[in-house]
Amino acid sequence: MKRDAWHIRSDPEQYVLARNWPPRFDVSAVSDFPPVRPSRLARHIRQDLWRALQGLRGFSPVIQIDAAEGGLTVRAGGRLQGRAPQGTESRIRDLLDSPAHRARWLRWAGEGRS
């Protein structure tokens, strides 16, 4: 695998973006989103998640987006070497629920939608 390669699995019900395959959630949080383009939403969440947690040893982000009634359910987190420090899930949840981040993600993920 190339250094910048990402594993992607996409079907009508689920989109998964992961650095390592198979994806593994040692730590994660979940949030609901309105219907937008899953690939774009996943990429932007992954970038901000990496920025927030890159100091964690062996962190490898995973974003899973499932189709839900009236929108999408996003599970963000990933693989860690060792145990997750206390508060890591709260940090992910706070990121997913951040009004500023959500507005930017939704604006970008909604572009070009038909």
PDB file of C-alpha atoms in Angstrom:
ATOM      1  CA  MET A   1       0.000   0.000   0.000  1.00  0.00           C
ATOM      2  CA  LYS A   2       1.283   3.466  -0.853  1.00  0.00           C
ATOM      3  CA  ARG A   3       1.877   5.914   1.990  1.00  0.00           C
ATOM      4  CA  ASP A   4      -1.158   8.020   1.046  1.00  0.00           C
ATOM      5  CA  ALA A   5      -3.485   5.100   0.273  1.00  0.00           C
ATOM      6  CA  TRP A   6      -6.852   4.777   2.025  1.00  0.00           C
ATOM      7  CA  HIS A   7      -9.169   1.820   2.007  1.00  0.00           C
ATOM      8  CA  ILE A   8     -12.704   2.634   0.902  1.00  0.00           C
ATOM      9  CA  ARG A   9     -15.784   0.442   0.888  1.00  0.00           C
ATOM     10  CA  SER A  10     -18.856   2.006  -0.613  1.00  0.00           C
ATOM     11  CA  ASP A  11     -22.349   0.716  -1.232  1.00  0.00           C
ATOM     12  CA  PRO A  12     -25.796   2.366  -1.028  1.00  0.00           C
ATOM     13  CA  GLU A  13     -26.177   1.570   2.682  1.00  0.00           C
ATOM     14  CA  GLN A  14     -22.652   2.179   4.000  1.00  0.00           C
ATOM     15  CA  TYR A  15     -19.437   4.080   3.303  1.00  0.00           C
ATOM     16  CA  VAL A  16     -16.223   3.204   5.158  1.00  0.00           C
ATOM     17  CA  LEU A  17     -12.930   5.112   4.985  1.00  0.00           C
ATOM     18  CA  ALA A  18      -9.976   3.570   6.844  1.00  0.00           C
ATOM     19  CA  ARG A  19      -6.202   3.713   6.787  1.00  0.00           C
ATOM     20  CA  ASN A  20      -5.873   0.018   7.752  1.00  0.00           C
ATOM     21  CA  TRP A  21      -8.058  -2.875   6.654  1.00  0.00           C
ATOM     22  CA  PRO A  22     -10.047  -4.390   8.171  1.00  0.00           C
ATOM     23  CA  PRO A  23     -11.260  -1.293  10.008  1.00  0.00           C
ATOM     24  CA  ARG A  24     -11.266  -1.475  13.787  1.00  0.00           C
ATOM     25  CA  PHE A  25     -12.815   0.852  16.331  1.00  0.00           C
ATOM     26  CA  ASP A  26     -10.812   0.822  19.561  1.00  0.00           C
ATOM     27  CA  VAL A  27     -12.343   4.210  20.318  1.00  0.00           C
ATOM     28  CA  SER A  28     -15.311   5.927  18.652  1.00  0.00           C
ATOM     29  CA  ALA A  29     -18.313   8.204  18.905  1.00  0.00           C
ATOM     30  CA  VAL A  30     -21.532   8.392  16.871  1.00  0.00           C
ATOM     31  CA  SER A  31     -23.575  11.311  15.552  1.00  0.00           C
ATOM     32  CA  ASP A  32     -26.442  11.813  13.102  1.00  0.00           C
ATOM     33  CA  PHE A  33     -26.209  14.015  10.025  1.00  0.00           C
ATOM     34  CA  PRO A  34     -28.622  15.095   7.297  1.00  0.00           C
ATOM     35  CA  PRO A  35     -28.301  13.461   3.858  1.00  0.00           C
ATOM     36  CA  VAL A  36     -25.164  14.659   2.034  1.00  0.00           C
ATOM     37  CA  ARG A  37     -22.419  12.979  -0.019  1.00  0.00           C
ATOM     38  CA  PRO A  38     -20.887  10.341   2.294  1.00  0.00           C
ATOM     39  CA  SER A  39     -17.487  10.331   0.584  1.00  0.00           C
ATOM     40  CA  ARG A  40     -16.992  14.053   1.064  1.00  0.00           C
ATOM     41  CA  LEU A  41     -18.339  14.015   4.599  1.00  0.00           C
ATOM     42  CA  ALA A  42     -16.035  11.131   5.545  1.00  0.00           C
ATOM     43  CA  ARG A  43     -12.932  12.819   4.132  1.00  0.00           C
ATOM     44  CA  HIS A  44     -13.517  16.048   6.005  1.00  0.00           C
ATOM     45  CA  ILE A  45     -14.353  14.377   9.299  1.00  0.00           C
ATOM     46  CA  ARG A  46     -11.276  12.161   8.908  1.00  0.00           C
ATOM     47  CA  GLN A  47      -9.023  15.186   8.390  1.00  0.00           C
ATOM     48  CA  ASP A  48     -10.306  16.994  11.471  1.00  0.00           C
ATOM     49  CA  LEU A  49     -10.298  13.806  13.547  1.00  0.00           C
ATOM     50  CA  TRP A  50      -6.657  13.240  12.614  1.00  0.00           C
ATOM     51  CA  ARG A  51      -5.765  16.814  13.569  1.00  0.00           C
ATOM     52  CA  ALA A  52      -7.480  16.379  16.930  1.00  0.00           C
ATOM     53  CA  LEU A  53      -5.985  12.969  17.803  1.00  0.00           C
ATOM     54  CA  GLN A  54      -2.687  12.721  15.930  1.00  0.00           C
ATOM     55  CA  GLY A  55      -0.802  12.835  19.231  1.00  0.00           C
ATOM     56  CA  LEU A  56      -2.253   9.465  20.282  1.00  0.00           C
ATOM     57  CA  ARG A  57       0.261   6.685  19.788  1.00  0.00           C
ATOM     58  CA  GLY A  58      -0.599   4.497  16.819  1.00  0.00           C
ATOM     59  CA  PHE A  59      -3.862   6.276  16.029  1.00  0.00           C
ATOM     60  CA  SER A  60      -5.340   5.288  12.665  1.00  0.00           C
ATOM     61  CA  PRO A  61      -8.669   6.957  11.794  1.00  0.00           C
ATOM     62  CA  VAL A  62     -11.778   5.135  10.625  1.00  0.00           C
ATOM     63  CA  ILE A  63     -14.992   6.790   9.464  1.00  0.00           C
ATOM     64  CA  GLN A  64     -18.102   4.685   8.907  1.00  0.00           C
ATOM     65  CA  ILE A  65     -21.243   6.289   7.503  1.00  0.00           C
ATOM     66  CA  ASP A  66     -24.490   4.332   7.467  1.00  0.00           C
ATOM     67  CA  ALA A  67     -27.702   5.300   5.702  1.00  0.00           C
ATOM     68  CA  ALA A  68     -30.409   6.049   8.252  1.00  0.00           C
ATOM     69  CA  GLU A  69     -33.996   7.139   8.014  1.00  0.00           C
ATOM     70  CA  GLY A  70     -33.884  10.797   7.042  1.00  0.00           C
ATOM     71  CA  GLY A  71     -30.093  11.080   6.907  1.00  0.00           C
ATOM     72  CA  LEU A  72     -26.810   9.484   7.879  1.00  0.00           C
ATOM     73  CA  THR A  73     -25.271   8.007  11.014  1.00  0.00           C
ATOM     74  CA  VAL A  74     -21.552   8.676  11.344  1.00  0.00           C
ATOM     75  CA  ARG A  75     -19.259   6.587  13.525  1.00  0.00           C
ATOM     76  CA  ALA A  76     -15.838   8.215  13.827  1.00  0.00           C
ATOM     77  CA  GLY A  77     -12.828   6.913  15.665  1.00  0.00           C
ATOM     78  CA  GLY A  78     -10.255   4.327  14.899  1.00  0.00           C
ATOM     79  CA  ARG A  79      -7.485   1.995  15.838  1.00  0.00           C
ATOM     80  CA  LEU A  80      -4.995   2.651  18.628  1.00  0.00           C
ATOM     81  CA  GLN A  81      -1.857   0.997  19.879  1.00  0.00           C
ATOM     82  CA  GLY A  82      -2.549   0.406  23.530  1.00  0.00           C
ATOM     83  CA  ARG A  83      -5.410   1.826  25.553  1.00  0.00           C
ATOM     84  CA  ALA A  84      -7.259   5.023  24.806  1.00  0.00           C
ATOM     85  CA  PRO A  85      -6.545   7.795  27.300  1.00  0.00           C
ATOM     86  CA  GLN A  86      -9.506   8.818  29.433  1.00  0.00           C
ATOM     87  CA  GLY A  87     -11.670  11.356  27.632  1.00  0.00           C
ATOM     88  CA  THR A  88     -10.768  10.287  24.091  1.00  0.00           C
ATOM     89  CA  GLU A  89     -14.351   9.316  23.209  1.00  0.00           C
ATOM     90  CA  SER A  90     -15.558  12.658  24.592  1.00  0.00           C
ATOM     91  CA  ARG A  91     -13.052  14.485  22.386  1.00  0.00           C
ATOM     92  CA  ILE A  92     -14.385  12.642  19.324  1.00  0.00           C
ATOM     93  CA  ARG A  93     -18.009  13.294  20.327  1.00  0.00           C
ATOM     94  CA  ASP A  94     -17.234  16.991  20.892  1.00  0.00           C
ATOM     95  CA  LEU A  95     -15.677  17.184  17.425  1.00  0.00           C
ATOM     96  CA  LEU A  96     -18.697  15.500  15.789  1.00  0.00           C
ATOM     97  CA  ASP A  97     -21.089  17.805  17.641  1.00  0.00           C
ATOM     98  CA  SER A  98     -19.096  21.029  17.087  1.00  0.00           C
ATOM     99  CA  PRO A  99     -21.421  23.505  15.322  1.00  0.00           C
ATOM    100  CA  ALA A 100     -18.537  25.141  13.441  1.00  0.00           C
ATOM    101  CA  HIS A 101     -17.126  21.843  12.188  1.00  0.00           C
ATOM    102  CA  ARG A 102     -20.551  20.476  11.272  1.00  0.00           C
ATOM    103  CA  ALA A 103     -21.431  23.600   9.296  1.00  0.00           C
ATOM    104  CA  ARG A 104     -18.184  23.389   7.311  1.00  0.00           C
ATOM    105  CA  TRP A 105     -18.486  19.625   6.718  1.00  0.00           C
ATOM    106  CA  LEU A 106     -22.116  19.864   5.612  1.00  0.00           C
ATOM    107  CA  ARG A 107     -21.451  22.827   3.352  1.00  0.00           C
ATOM    108  CA  TRP A 108     -18.609  20.981   1.631  1.00  0.00           C
ATOM    109  CA  ALA A 109     -20.308  17.560   1.537  1.00  0.00           C
ATOM    110  CA  GLY A 110     -23.476  19.065   0.110  1.00  0.00           C
ATOM    111  CA  GLU A 111     -21.741  20.722  -2.846  1.00  0.00           C
ATOM    112  CA  GLY A 112     -22.588  19.144  -6.172  1.00  0.00           C
ATOM    113  CA  ARG A 113     -25.435  17.041  -4.781  1.00  0.00           C
ATOM    114  CA  SER A 114     -28.302  16.461  -7.140  1.00  0.00           C
TER     115      SER A 114
END
